[in-house]
Protein backbone atom coordinates (compact mmCIF):
# COMPACT_ATOMS: atom_id res chain seq x y z
CA MET A 1 26.64 -12.46 14.76
CA TRP A 2 24.77 -13.26 17.92
CA ARG A 3 26.17 -13.20 21.41
CA GLN A 4 25.04 -14.42 24.76
CA VAL A 5 24.01 -11.78 27.32
CA SER A 6 22.25 -11.87 30.65
CA PHE A 7 19.67 -9.43 32.05
CA GLY A 8 20.41 -9.08 35.75
CA THR A 9 19.07 -12.21 37.48
CA LEU A 10 17.52 -13.67 34.31
CA ALA A 11 19.05 -16.58 32.50
CA PRO A 12 21.44 -15.68 29.71
CA THR A 13 19.89 -15.24 26.25
CA TRP A 14 21.18 -14.72 22.75
CA ARG A 15 20.80 -11.38 21.01
CA CYS A 16 22.17 -9.34 18.16
CA PRO A 17 24.63 -6.65 19.38
CA HIS A 18 23.11 -3.70 17.48
CA VAL A 19 19.51 -3.96 18.73
CA PRO A 20 18.16 -2.72 22.07
CA ALA A 21 18.76 -4.88 25.09
CA HIS A 22 15.11 -5.65 25.79
CA PRO A 23 13.93 -8.81 23.98
CA SER A 24 10.54 -7.36 23.00
CA LEU A 25 12.29 -4.73 20.89
CA HIS A 26 14.18 -7.35 18.95
CA SER A 27 13.30 -6.85 15.30
CA HIS A 28 15.31 -9.74 13.86
CA ARG A 29 12.88 -12.31 15.19
CA ARG A 30 9.94 -10.80 13.31
CA ARG A 31 10.78 -11.61 9.75
CA ALA A 32 8.31 -11.77 6.90
CA PRO A 33 7.75 -15.25 5.52
CA ARG A 34 9.96 -16.14 2.61
CA ARG A 35 8.47 -16.14 -0.82
CA ARG A 36 8.74 -19.29 -2.81
CA GLY A 37 8.92 -19.64 -6.52
CA ARG A 38 10.74 -17.67 -9.15
CA ARG A 39 12.30 -14.40 -8.28
CA HIS A 40 12.51 -13.07 -11.79
CA THR A 41 10.32 -13.96 -14.69
CA ARG A 42 11.74 -14.25 -18.13
CA SER A 43 9.85 -12.91 -21.05
CA ARG A 44 8.82 -15.69 -23.37
CA ALA A 45 9.05 -15.44 -27.10
CA ARG A 46 5.56 -15.20 -28.49
CA ARG A 47 4.35 -16.72 -31.67
CA PRO A 48 3.25 -14.25 -34.32
CA GLY A 49 -0.49 -13.69 -34.27
CA SER A 50 -0.99 -14.86 -30.69
CA GLU A 51 -2.10 -11.93 -28.61
CA ARG A 52 -1.87 -12.00 -24.90
CA ARG A 53 -5.21 -11.33 -23.25
CA GLN A 54 -5.01 -8.70 -20.55
CA ARG A 55 -6.56 -9.57 -17.24
CA GLN A 56 -9.29 -7.25 -16.11
CA ARG A 57 -10.22 -6.48 -12.56
CA PRO A 58 -13.51 -8.01 -11.50
CA GLY A 59 -16.35 -5.60 -12.02
CA ARG A 60 -14.54 -3.57 -14.69
CA GLU A 61 -17.17 -4.46 -17.29
CA ARG A 62 -19.96 -3.50 -14.89
CA GLN A 63 -18.22 -0.20 -14.26
CA ARG A 64 -18.06 0.50 -18.00
CA GLN A 65 -21.74 -0.36 -18.38
CA ARG A 66 -22.65 2.07 -15.60
CA GLN A 67 -20.58 4.80 -17.28
CA ARG A 68 -22.37 4.16 -20.58
CA GLN A 69 -25.74 4.24 -18.85
CA TRP A 70 -24.81 7.43 -16.99
CA SER A 71 -23.69 9.18 -20.16
CA ALA A 72 -26.91 8.09 -21.87
CA THR A 73 -29.10 9.31 -19.01
CA ALA A 74 -27.09 12.51 -18.62
CA THR A 75 -28.04 13.53 -22.15
CA THR A 76 -31.67 12.46 -21.93
CA THR A 77 -32.46 13.63 -18.38
CA SER A 78 -30.19 16.66 -18.37
CA ALA A 79 -33.26 18.79 -18.97
CA TYR A 80 -35.13 18.87 -15.70
CA LYS A 81 -37.80 21.49 -16.03
CA GLY A 82 -38.67 24.48 -13.87
CA VAL A 83 -40.68 27.71 -13.85
CA VAL A 84 -39.42 31.10 -12.66
CA THR A 85 -41.51 32.52 -9.78
CA ALA A 86 -39.72 35.86 -9.29
CA ASP A 87 -40.67 38.98 -11.26
CA THR A 88 -37.13 39.21 -12.61
CA LEU A 89 -34.48 36.59 -11.78
CA ALA A 90 -30.80 37.38 -12.39
CA LEU A 91 -28.99 34.34 -13.79
CA ARG A 92 -25.35 34.40 -12.78
CA SER A 93 -21.95 32.93 -13.67
CA ALA A 94 -21.48 31.29 -10.23
CA PRO A 95 -23.86 30.12 -7.46
CA ASN A 96 -23.66 33.32 -5.40
CA ARG A 97 -25.13 36.82 -5.49
CA GLY A 98 -21.81 38.56 -6.07
CA SER A 99 -21.01 36.90 -9.40
CA GLN A 100 -21.48 38.40 -12.84
CA ILE A 101 -25.03 38.54 -14.23
CA ILE A 102 -25.25 36.68 -17.53
CA ARG A 103 -28.93 37.29 -18.34
CA PHE A 104 -32.36 37.70 -16.77
CA ALA A 105 -35.39 35.39 -16.61
CA HIS A 106 -38.92 36.66 -15.99
CA ARG A 107 -41.96 35.30 -14.11
CA GLY A 108 -43.50 32.29 -15.85
CA ASP A 109 -40.46 31.53 -18.02
CA ALA A 110 -39.86 27.78 -18.45
CA VAL A 111 -36.22 26.91 -17.75
CA SER A 112 -34.16 23.80 -18.37
CA ILE A 113 -32.29 22.70 -15.22
CA PHE A 114 -29.11 20.61 -15.55
CA CYS A 115 -28.22 20.05 -11.87
CA LYS A 116 -28.31 21.60 -8.40
CA THR A 117 -25.63 22.56 -5.90
CA GLY A 118 -25.20 24.40 -2.63
CA GLY A 119 -24.21 28.05 -2.69
CA GLU A 120 -24.99 31.36 -1.05
CA THR A 121 -28.26 31.23 0.89
CA VAL A 122 -31.09 33.25 -0.65
CA GLN A 123 -34.01 33.81 1.76
CA GLY A 124 -33.25 30.58 3.65
CA ASN A 125 -32.63 28.38 0.58
CA PRO A 126 -28.96 27.46 -0.09
CA LEU A 127 -29.63 25.62 -3.39
CA TRP A 128 -28.79 26.94 -6.84
CA TYR A 129 -29.76 25.41 -10.20
CA LEU A 130 -27.51 25.30 -13.23
CA LEU A 131 -29.71 26.34 -16.14
CA THR A 132 -28.92 25.32 -19.70
CA ASP A 133 -31.11 27.45 -21.95
CA GLY A 134 -28.57 28.41 -24.59
CA THR A 135 -26.11 29.65 -21.95
CA ARG A 136 -24.99 28.00 -18.75
CA ALA A 137 -26.11 30.22 -15.89
CA TRP A 138 -26.91 29.75 -12.19
CA GLY A 139 -30.30 30.67 -10.76
CA ALA A 140 -31.34 30.70 -7.11
CA ALA A 141 -33.62 27.74 -6.36
CA ARG A 142 -35.68 29.99 -4.10
CA TYR A 143 -37.20 31.58 -7.21
CA ILE A 144 -37.51 28.47 -9.44
CA ASP A 145 -40.21 25.83 -8.95
CA THR A 146 -39.33 22.44 -10.39
CA ILE A 147 -41.72 20.48 -12.58
CA GLY A 148 -41.41 16.72 -12.17
CA PRO A 149 -38.46 15.05 -10.40
CA ALA A 150 -35.95 17.03 -8.38
CA PRO A 151 -32.73 17.78 -10.31
CA ARG A 152 -29.67 15.68 -9.63
CA TRP A 153 -26.68 17.05 -7.69
CA CYS A 154 -23.79 18.51 -9.67
């Protein structure tokens, strides 16, 4: 349903009546290309015993391998080591000084560190270590010296 219209002194053009008068705003001329091929796919009858193999995204197997490696390293390297340098260090339920005290660690105690995260700053150090010595508790990194590699981030 197109009709011929003219824009002032311009030559007459054809346009659809329900779109704006300016040709650049004409949406009917910008159509997506037509798809070819079947519109609907029919399900085929499958023979018994023939299983359809599911397509996997590229890299899916690599992703699974990385997950397996990560879970293997998480159990073996989950015990980063550290030594308490404070006289008495309060180990807490969250990485801040206002959380509940779970237990205490004393100077020279060896601790097992699982990971590190940012929290409330203690004497200029915002890091806290998650300790896994029987209970999961947070200790301020200011008062724990690490032995060996630095712990991973939580």
